[in-house]
PDB file of C-alpha atoms in Angstrom:
ATOM      1  CA  MET A 389      22.444  30.512 -25.910  1.00 89.00           C
ATOM      2  CA  HIS A 390      24.850  27.704 -28.250  1.00 95.00           C
ATOM      3  CA  ASN A 391      26.085  24.523 -26.708  1.00 97.00           C
ATOM      4  CA  LEU A 392      28.883  22.258 -28.114  1.00 97.00           C
ATOM      5  CA  VAL A 393      28.577  18.558 -27.063  1.00 97.00           C
ATOM      6  CA  ILE A 394      30.653  15.594 -27.773  1.00 96.00           C
ATOM      7  CA  ASP A 395      29.717  12.296 -27.901  1.00 94.00           C
ATOM      8  CA  ILE A 396      32.878   9.788 -28.230  1.00 91.00           C
ATOM      9  CA  GLY A 397      31.889   6.323 -28.977  1.00 84.00           C
ATOM     10  CA  ASN A 398      33.986   3.367 -29.792  1.00 81.00           C
ATOM     11  CA  THR A 399      32.984   3.684 -33.124  1.00 79.00           C
ATOM     12  CA  ASN A 400      32.040   7.275 -34.230  1.00 84.00           C
ATOM     13  CA  ASN A 401      32.744  10.326 -32.729  1.00 90.00           C
ATOM     14  CA  LYS A 402      29.563  12.657 -32.810  1.00 93.00           C
ATOM     15  CA  LEU A 403      29.267  16.258 -32.028  1.00 94.00           C
ATOM     16  CA  ALA A 404      26.200  19.206 -32.041  1.00 97.00           C
ATOM     17  CA  VAL A 405      25.350  22.310 -31.858  1.00 97.00           C
ATOM     18  CA  PHE A 406      22.379  23.367 -30.052  1.00 97.00           C
ATOM     19  CA  HIS A 407      20.776  26.920 -29.342  1.00 96.00           C
ATOM     20  CA  ASN A 408      19.108  25.816 -25.887  1.00 93.00           C
ATOM     21  CA  ARG A 409      17.066  23.077 -26.906  1.00 93.00           C
ATOM     22  CA  GLU A 410      17.199  23.104 -30.666  1.00 96.00           C
ATOM     23  CA  LEU A 411      19.344  20.792 -32.665  1.00 97.00           C
ATOM     24  CA  VAL A 412      21.035  23.532 -34.951  1.00 97.00           C
ATOM     25  CA  GLU A 413      24.059  21.018 -36.358  1.00 96.00           C
ATOM     26  CA  TYR A 414      25.206  17.472 -35.969  1.00 96.00           C
ATOM     27  CA  GLN A 415      28.088  15.887 -37.065  1.00 94.00           C
ATOM     28  CA  VAL A 416      29.925  12.403 -37.327  1.00 92.00           C
ATOM     29  CA  ILE A 417      33.772  12.037 -37.480  1.00 88.00           C
ATOM     30  CA  LYS A 418      36.091   9.559 -37.020  1.00 86.00           C
ATOM     31  CA  LYS A 419      38.296  12.325 -35.518  1.00 86.00           C
ATOM     32  CA  ILE A 420      38.107  15.170 -33.418  1.00 87.00           C
ATOM     33  CA  THR A 421      40.738  17.634 -33.384  1.00 87.00           C
ATOM     34  CA  PRO A 422      41.367  21.084 -31.954  1.00 88.00           C
ATOM     35  CA  GLN A 423      41.707  23.672 -35.177  1.00 87.00           C
ATOM     36  CA  PRO A 424      38.416  22.016 -36.543  1.00 84.00           C
ATOM     37  CA  LEU A 425      36.465  22.218 -33.389  1.00 91.00           C
ATOM     38  CA  SER A 426      37.724  26.035 -32.641  1.00 92.00           C
ATOM     39  CA  ARG A 427      36.215  27.100 -36.113  1.00 91.00           C
ATOM     40  CA  LEU A 428      32.877  25.290 -35.410  1.00 93.00           C
ATOM     41  CA  ILE A 429      32.752  27.190 -31.814  1.00 95.00           C
ATOM     42  CA  ASN A 430      33.599  30.528 -33.773  1.00 94.00           C
ATOM     43  CA  LEU A 431      31.519  29.790 -36.294  1.00 95.00           C
ATOM     44  CA  TYR A 432      28.520  29.268 -33.313  1.00 96.00           C
ATOM     45  CA  LYS A 433      29.737  31.407 -30.735  1.00 96.00           C
ATOM     46  CA  ILE A 434      29.453  28.413 -28.110  1.00 97.00           C
ATOM     47  CA  ASP A 435      28.709  29.707 -24.583  1.00 96.00           C
ATOM     48  CA  TYR A 436      28.527  25.695 -23.002  1.00 97.00           C
ATOM     49  CA  SER A 437      29.983  22.461 -24.310  1.00 97.00           C
ATOM     50  CA  THR A 438      30.886  19.305 -22.012  1.00 96.00           C
ATOM     51  CA  ILE A 439      31.947  16.361 -23.437  1.00 95.00           C
ATOM     52  CA  SER A 440      30.491  12.431 -23.075  1.00 92.00           C
ATOM     53  CA  SER A 441      33.507   9.529 -23.996  1.00 88.00           C
ATOM     54  CA  VAL A 442      34.476   5.837 -23.905  1.00 79.00           C
ATOM     55  CA  ALA A 443      38.203   6.784 -25.025  1.00 72.00           C
ATOM     56  CA  GLY A 444      40.974   7.697 -22.892  1.00 67.00           C
ATOM     57  CA  GLU A 445      43.031  10.955 -23.459  1.00 69.00           C
ATOM     58  CA  LEU A 446      41.276  14.211 -24.501  1.00 83.00           C
ATOM     59  CA  ASN A 447      43.876  16.578 -23.149  1.00 86.00           C
ATOM     60  CA  GLU A 448      44.113  18.654 -26.465  1.00 89.00           C
ATOM     61  CA  VAL A 449      40.182  19.104 -26.908  1.00 90.00           C
ATOM     62  CA  ILE A 450      39.215  19.360 -23.197  1.00 92.00           C
ATOM     63  CA  ASP A 451      41.878  22.293 -23.569  1.00 93.00           C
ATOM     64  CA  VAL A 452      40.248  24.307 -26.668  1.00 94.00           C
ATOM     65  CA  LEU A 453      36.839  23.508 -24.801  1.00 95.00           C
ATOM     66  CA  LYS A 454      37.967  25.174 -21.564  1.00 95.00           C
ATOM     67  CA  LYS A 455      39.547  28.215 -23.504  1.00 94.00           C
ATOM     68  CA  HIS A 456      37.104  29.632 -25.474  1.00 95.00           C
ATOM     69  CA  THR A 457      33.918  28.303 -23.646  1.00 96.00           C
ATOM     70  CA  ASN A 458      32.612  27.232 -20.563  1.00 96.00           C
ATOM     71  CA  TYR A 459      33.202  23.756 -20.192  1.00 96.00           C
ATOM     72  CA  LEU A 460      31.722  21.616 -17.671  1.00 96.00           C
ATOM     73  CA  GLU A 461      32.837  18.028 -16.970  1.00 94.00           C
ATOM     74  CA  PHE A 462      30.222  15.193 -17.371  1.00 95.00           C
ATOM     75  CA  SER A 463      30.271  12.313 -14.642  1.00 94.00           C
ATOM     76  CA  THR A 464      27.487  10.180 -13.518  1.00 94.00           C
ATOM     77  CA  GLY A 465      27.800  12.874 -10.388  1.00 93.00           C
ATOM     78  CA  LEU A 466      25.918  15.098 -12.275  1.00 95.00           C
ATOM     79  CA  ASN A 467      22.131  14.685 -11.880  1.00 94.00           C
ATOM     80  CA  THR A 468      18.820  16.277 -12.925  1.00 95.00           C
ATOM     81  CA  GLY A 469      16.027  15.164 -10.225  1.00 94.00           C
ATOM     82  CA  ILE A 470      17.092  10.990 -11.632  1.00 97.00           C
ATOM     83  CA  LYS A 471      17.229   9.030  -8.465  1.00 97.00           C
ATOM     84  CA  ASN A 472      20.154   6.815  -9.465  1.00 97.00           C
ATOM     85  CA  HIS A 473      20.161   3.381  -7.642  1.00 96.00           C
ATOM     86  CA  TYR A 474      23.539   2.033  -9.748  1.00 96.00           C
ATOM     87  CA  GLY A 475      25.141   0.437  -7.311  1.00 95.00           C
ATOM     88  CA  THR A 476      28.165   0.905  -8.960  1.00 95.00           C
ATOM     89  CA  PRO A 477      27.948   4.672 -10.088  1.00 92.00           C
ATOM     90  CA  GLY A 478      31.259   5.529 -11.449  1.00 90.00           C
ATOM     91  CA  SER A 479      31.925   2.621 -13.252  1.00 93.00           C
ATOM     92  CA  LEU A 480      28.256   3.348 -15.272  1.00 95.00           C
ATOM     93  CA  GLY A 481      29.497   4.390 -18.630  1.00 93.00           C
ATOM     94  CA  LEU A 482      28.798   8.230 -19.270  1.00 94.00           C
ATOM     95  CA  ASP A 483      26.987   7.582 -22.526  1.00 94.00           C
ATOM     96  CA  ARG A 484      24.466   5.152 -20.355  1.00 96.00           C
ATOM     97  CA  TRP A 485      24.087   8.352 -18.132  1.00 97.00           C
ATOM     98  CA  ALA A 486      23.385  10.541 -20.699  1.00 97.00           C
ATOM     99  CA  LYS A 487      20.892   9.284 -22.377  1.00 98.00           C
ATOM    100  CA  VAL A 488      18.733   8.164 -19.201  1.00 98.00           C
ATOM    101  CA  ILE A 489      18.810  11.998 -18.791  1.00 98.00           C
ATOM    102  CA  ALA A 490      17.419  12.790 -21.863  1.00 98.00           C
ATOM    103  CA  ALA A 491      14.929  10.412 -21.553  1.00 98.00           C
ATOM    104  CA  ASN A 492      14.170  12.063 -18.305  1.00 97.00           C
ATOM    105  CA  HIS A 493      13.520  14.870 -19.678  1.00 97.00           C
ATOM    106  CA  TYR A 494      11.895  14.644 -23.137  1.00 97.00           C
ATOM    107  CA  TYR A 495       9.381  11.187 -21.504  1.00 96.00           C
ATOM    108  CA  SER A 496       9.222  13.097 -18.125  1.00 95.00           C
ATOM    109  CA  GLY A 497       6.613  10.504 -15.999  1.00 95.00           C
ATOM    110  CA  ARG A 498       6.806   7.374 -18.286  1.00 96.00           C
ATOM    111  CA  ASP A 499       8.333   3.858 -18.179  1.00 97.00           C
ATOM    112  CA  CYS A 500      11.298   4.605 -20.403  1.00 98.00           C
ATOM    113  CA  PHE A 501      13.214   1.618 -21.666  1.00 98.00           C
ATOM    114  CA  ILE A 502      16.323   2.716 -23.732  1.00 98.00           C
ATOM    115  CA  ILE A 503      18.078   0.637 -26.395  1.00 98.00           C
ATOM    116  CA  ASP A 504      21.214   1.186 -27.637  1.00 97.00           C
ATOM    117  CA  ALA A 505      22.592  -0.765 -30.906  1.00 96.00           C
ATOM    118  CA  GLY A 506      25.638   0.090 -31.196  1.00 93.00           C
ATOM    119  CA  THR A 507      28.996  -1.356 -30.699  1.00 92.00           C
ATOM    120  CA  CYS A 508      27.861  -3.204 -27.924  1.00 95.00           C
ATOM    121  CA  ILE A 509      23.642  -3.160 -26.810  1.00 97.00           C
ATOM    122  CA  THR A 510      22.626  -1.484 -24.044  1.00 97.00           C
ATOM    123  CA  TYR A 511      19.248  -1.633 -22.338  1.00 98.00           C
ATOM    124  CA  ASP A 512      18.184   0.311 -19.435  1.00 98.00           C
ATOM    125  CA  LEU A 513      15.525   1.508 -17.849  1.00 98.00           C
ATOM    126  CA  LEU A 514      14.235   4.391 -16.245  1.00 98.00           C
ATOM    127  CA  ASN A 515      10.361   3.918 -14.871  1.00 97.00           C
ATOM    128  CA  ASN A 516       8.150   6.596 -14.277  1.00 96.00           C
ATOM    129  CA  GLN A 517       9.148   8.042 -10.984  1.00 96.00           C
ATOM    130  CA  ALA A 518      12.718   9.271 -12.120  1.00 97.00           C
ATOM    131  CA  GLU A 519      14.424   6.045 -10.840  1.00 98.00           C
ATOM    132  CA  TYR A 520      17.077   4.186 -12.179  1.00 97.00           C
ATOM    133  CA  TYR A 521      18.376   0.827 -11.627  1.00 95.00           C
ATOM    134  CA  GLY A 522      20.255   0.095 -14.221  1.00 95.00           C
ATOM    135  CA  GLY A 523      20.471  -2.688 -17.105  1.00 97.00           C
ATOM    136  CA  SER A 524      22.054  -4.580 -19.108  1.00 98.00           C
ATOM    137  CA  ILE A 525      25.133  -4.909 -21.419  1.00 98.00           C
ATOM    138  CA  SER A 526      24.978  -7.663 -24.383  1.00 98.00           C
ATOM    139  CA  PRO A 527      27.424  -7.618 -27.645  1.00 97.00           C
ATOM    140  CA  GLY A 528      26.363  -5.613 -30.820  1.00 96.00           C
ATOM    141  CA  ILE A 529      26.061  -7.000 -33.518  1.00 96.00           C
ATOM    142  CA  GLY A 530      29.453  -6.242 -35.446  1.00 94.00           C
ATOM    143  CA  MET A 531      31.014  -7.723 -32.571  1.00 96.00           C
ATOM    144  CA  ARG A 532      29.157 -11.175 -33.028  1.00 97.00           C
ATOM    145  CA  PHE A 533      30.208 -11.490 -36.272  1.00 96.00           C
ATOM    146  CA  GLU A 534      33.610 -11.106 -35.739  1.00 96.00           C
ATOM    147  CA  ALA A 535      33.358 -13.673 -32.304  1.00 97.00           C
ATOM    148  CA  VAL A 536      32.023 -16.134 -34.848  1.00 97.00           C
ATOM    149  CA  ASN A 537      35.414 -16.020 -36.604  1.00 97.00           C
ATOM    150  CA  HIS A 538      37.941 -14.883 -34.074  1.00 96.00           C
ATOM    151  CA  TYR A 539      36.777 -18.180 -31.498  1.00 97.00           C
ATOM    152  CA  THR A 540      36.246 -20.528 -34.480  1.00 96.00           C
ATOM    153  CA  GLY A 541      38.858 -22.458 -37.154  1.00 90.00           C
ATOM    154  CA  ARG A 542      37.250 -22.421 -39.718  1.00 93.00           C
ATOM    155  CA  LEU A 543      34.031 -19.947 -39.692  1.00 96.00           C
ATOM    156  CA  PRO A 544      34.500 -16.895 -42.009  1.00 96.00           C
ATOM    157  CA  LYS A 545      34.625 -13.201 -40.951  1.00 94.00           C
ATOM    158  CA  VAL A 546      31.427 -11.872 -41.977  1.00 93.00           C
ATOM    159  CA  ASP A 547      31.398  -8.011 -42.760  1.00 88.00           C
ATOM    160  CA  TRP A 548      28.388  -6.056 -41.473  1.00 85.00           C
ATOM    161  CA  ASN A 549      27.330  -2.791 -43.459  1.00 80.00           C
ATOM    162  CA  GLY A 550      24.226  -1.979 -41.682  1.00 79.00           C
ATOM    163  CA  GLU A 551      21.723  -2.387 -43.970  1.00 73.00           C
ATOM    164  CA  ALA A 552      18.684  -2.507 -43.144  1.00 61.00           C
ATOM    165  CA  ALA A 553      17.355  -5.699 -44.802  1.00 74.00           C
ATOM    166  CA  GLU A 554      15.414  -8.843 -44.511  1.00 83.00           C
ATOM    167  CA  ILE A 555      17.275 -11.464 -42.401  1.00 91.00           C
ATOM    168  CA  PRO A 556      18.398 -14.649 -44.778  1.00 90.00           C
ATOM    169  CA  ARG A 557      17.207 -18.192 -44.535  1.00 92.00           C
ATOM    170  CA  GLY A 558      20.297 -20.264 -43.637  1.00 93.00           C
ATOM    171  CA  THR A 559      21.308 -21.934 -46.746  1.00 96.00           C
ATOM    172  CA  ASN A 560      25.222 -21.599 -46.849  1.00 96.00           C
ATOM    173  CA  THR A 561      27.804 -20.905 -44.248  1.00 96.00           C
ATOM    174  CA  ILE A 562      27.343 -17.549 -45.090  1.00 95.00           C
ATOM    175  CA  SER A 563      24.159 -16.845 -45.119  1.00 94.00           C
ATOM    176  CA  ALA A 564      23.845 -18.992 -41.998  1.00 96.00           C
ATOM    177  CA  ILE A 565      26.320 -16.991 -39.363  1.00 96.00           C
ATOM    178  CA  LYS A 566      23.967 -13.659 -40.714  1.00 95.00           C
ATOM    179  CA  ASN A 567      20.876 -15.253 -40.410  1.00 95.00           C
ATOM    180  CA  GLY A 568      22.130 -16.097 -36.402  1.00 96.00           C
ATOM    181  CA  VAL A 569      23.535 -13.657 -35.719  1.00 97.00           C
ATOM    182  CA  LEU A 570      20.762 -11.096 -36.638  1.00 96.00           C
ATOM    183  CA  GLN A 571      18.056 -12.789 -35.941  1.00 96.00           C
ATOM    184  CA  GLY A 572      19.513 -13.555 -32.873  1.00 97.00           C
ATOM    185  CA  VAL A 573      20.262  -9.464 -31.753  1.00 97.00           C
ATOM    186  CA  VAL A 574      16.068  -9.315 -32.714  1.00 97.00           C
ATOM    187  CA  ASN A 575      14.668 -12.550 -30.643  1.00 97.00           C
ATOM    188  CA  GLU A 576      17.044 -11.221 -27.416  1.00 98.00           C
ATOM    189  CA  ILE A 577      15.110  -7.336 -28.326  1.00 97.00           C
ATOM    190  CA  THR A 578      12.055  -9.002 -28.713  1.00 97.00           C
ATOM    191  CA  GLY A 579      12.592 -11.027 -25.102  1.00 97.00           C
ATOM    192  CA  PHE A 580      13.567  -7.631 -23.275  1.00 97.00           C
ATOM    193  CA  ILE A 581      10.847  -5.637 -23.969  1.00 97.00           C
ATOM    194  CA  THR A 582       8.416  -8.263 -23.932  1.00 97.00           C
ATOM    195  CA  TYR A 583       9.929  -8.694 -19.951  1.00 97.00           C
ATOM    196  CA  GLN A 584       9.695  -5.169 -19.815  1.00 96.00           C
ATOM    197  CA  ASN A 585       6.255  -4.991 -21.025  1.00 95.00           C
ATOM    198  CA  GLU A 586       4.858  -7.558 -18.701  1.00 95.00           C
ATOM    199  CA  ARG A 587       6.291  -5.841 -15.502  1.00 93.00           C
ATOM    200  CA  ASN A 588       5.912  -1.452 -17.055  1.00 92.00           C
ATOM    201  CA  LYS A 589       2.109  -1.083 -19.082  1.00 85.00           C
ATOM    202  CA  GLY A 590       2.401   1.818 -21.263  1.00 90.00           C
ATOM    203  CA  LEU A 591       5.759   1.203 -21.688  1.00 96.00           C
ATOM    204  CA  THR A 592       7.460   3.958 -23.582  1.00 97.00           C
ATOM    205  CA  VAL A 593      10.616   2.176 -26.215  1.00 98.00           C
ATOM    206  CA  LEU A 594      13.281   4.066 -27.203  1.00 98.00           C
ATOM    207  CA  ILE A 595      15.447   2.834 -30.169  1.00 98.00           C
ATOM    208  CA  THR A 596      19.352   4.873 -30.636  1.00 97.00           C
ATOM    209  CA  GLY A 597      22.288   3.911 -31.975  1.00 94.00           C
ATOM    210  CA  GLY A 598      23.836   2.362 -35.072  1.00 91.00           C
ATOM    211  CA  ASP A 599      22.209  -0.157 -35.723  1.00 94.00           C
ATOM    212  CA  ALA A 600      18.943   1.304 -34.457  1.00 95.00           C
ATOM    213  CA  GLY A 601      17.588   1.374 -38.478  1.00 93.00           C
ATOM    214  CA  PHE A 602      18.191  -2.464 -39.062  1.00 94.00           C
ATOM    215  CA  LEU A 603      16.131  -3.232 -35.842  1.00 95.00           C
ATOM    216  CA  LEU A 604      13.414  -0.497 -36.320  1.00 94.00           C
ATOM    217  CA  GLU A 605      12.639  -2.386 -39.799  1.00 93.00           C
ATOM    218  CA  GLN A 606      12.874  -5.718 -37.774  1.00 94.00           C
ATOM    219  CA  LEU A 607       9.920  -4.578 -35.985  1.00 94.00           C
ATOM    220  CA  LYS A 608       8.283  -2.032 -37.852  1.00 92.00           C
ATOM    221  CA  ASN A 609       5.373  -4.381 -38.249  1.00 91.00           C
ATOM    222  CA  SER A 610       5.729  -6.572 -34.694  1.00 93.00           C
ATOM    223  CA  ILE A 611       3.255  -6.132 -32.202  1.00 94.00           C
ATOM    224  CA  PHE A 612       5.321  -3.207 -30.319  1.00 94.00           C
ATOM    225  CA  ALA A 613       6.009  -1.248 -33.153  1.00 93.00           C
ATOM    226  CA  PRO A 614       3.611   1.685 -31.859  1.00 93.00           C
ATOM    227  CA  GLN A 615       5.399   2.487 -28.316  1.00 95.00           C
ATOM    228  CA  ILE A 616       8.551   2.528 -30.448  1.00 97.00           C
ATOM    229  CA  ILE A 617      10.544   5.651 -30.953  1.00 97.00           C
ATOM    230  CA  HIS A 618      13.871   6.134 -32.599  1.00 97.00           C
ATOM    231  CA  ASP A 619      16.030   8.875 -31.062  1.00 96.00           C
ATOM    232  CA  PRO A 620      19.085   9.050 -32.774  1.00 95.00           C
ATOM    233  CA  TYR A 621      20.407  11.792 -30.390  1.00 97.00           C
ATOM    234  CA  LEU A 622      19.384  10.624 -27.378  1.00 97.00           C
ATOM    235  CA  VAL A 623      22.815  10.837 -25.960  1.00 96.00           C
ATOM    236  CA  LEU A 624      23.268  14.471 -27.096  1.00 98.00           C
ATOM    237  CA  LYS A 625      20.322  15.584 -25.706  1.00 98.00           C
ATOM    238  CA  GLY A 626      21.331  14.407 -22.536  1.00 98.00           C
ATOM    239  CA  LEU A 627      24.772  16.397 -22.474  1.00 97.00           C
ATOM    240  CA  ASN A 628      23.142  19.236 -23.409  1.00 97.00           C
ATOM    241  CA  GLU A 629      20.471  19.191 -20.644  1.00 97.00           C
ATOM    242  CA  VAL A 630      22.638  18.457 -18.314  1.00 96.00           C
ATOM    243  CA  ILE A 631      24.251  22.127 -19.197  1.00 96.00           C
ATOM    244  CA  ALA A 632      20.907  23.753 -19.069  1.00 93.00           C
ATOM    245  CA  PHE A 633      19.653  21.841 -15.588  1.00 90.00           C
ATOM    246  CA  GLU A 634      23.581  23.171 -14.555  1.00 87.00           C
ATOM    247  CA  TYR A 635      24.164  26.687 -15.941  1.00 80.00           C
ATOM    248  CA  VAL A 636      20.357  27.907 -16.731  1.00 70.00           C
ATOM    249  CA  GLN A 637      18.322  26.699 -14.710  1.00 62.00           C
ATOM    250  CA  LYS A 638      20.227  26.910 -11.715  1.00 54.00           C
ATOM    251  CA  ASP A 639      20.621  30.338 -11.899  1.00 50.00           C
TER     252      ASP A 639
END
């Protein structure tokens, strides 16, 4: 069985082909269009497909998937055995829900704290009883650099390329902004992990997202390092898991 799963985010679009639960193709592309999507479907003889999207209209893409595959409309109403206590499930981000689903399968029976360092930084806890109550959302690194420039009269815009480098000392305006934003994010994340560690012994921390490499570099010598797992495909794995649950496990 070959599954095509697509994660459309605020910055990048990611797609993956799974053979059952084995990842056999992974792409990051700026825009997903019908023609190359059709070629990929034909190449792998795709059986099932689904999408997680933060964007608006995807009619052309969905039409291709419906025409050539068994298309599953992904929503927070789909569940693989998680006790979802989120107060407004209809407003829960599909990418957040997909990550929780992936954690529930791949790290079953653990307290999982999921950090996604993308356009926004999201924090979600799935406890060892497969209970999900929600989490937190804060501005991502790039958004913080943008805000410093946008909401001030004289502070410059500092470009962030995502490189896993040392945090500079604030010896001039540019380095002071970099230090404030980057050290602030690291302090925020270590604070969240500390808070969760105090309440969940044996915590597993999962990090994903475009800025995960930078965070891992900053945390590699911390006391948290042994419990941190970098899983860049967490959303895609969760989407694939929903297909497996809906189409295979229920058959």
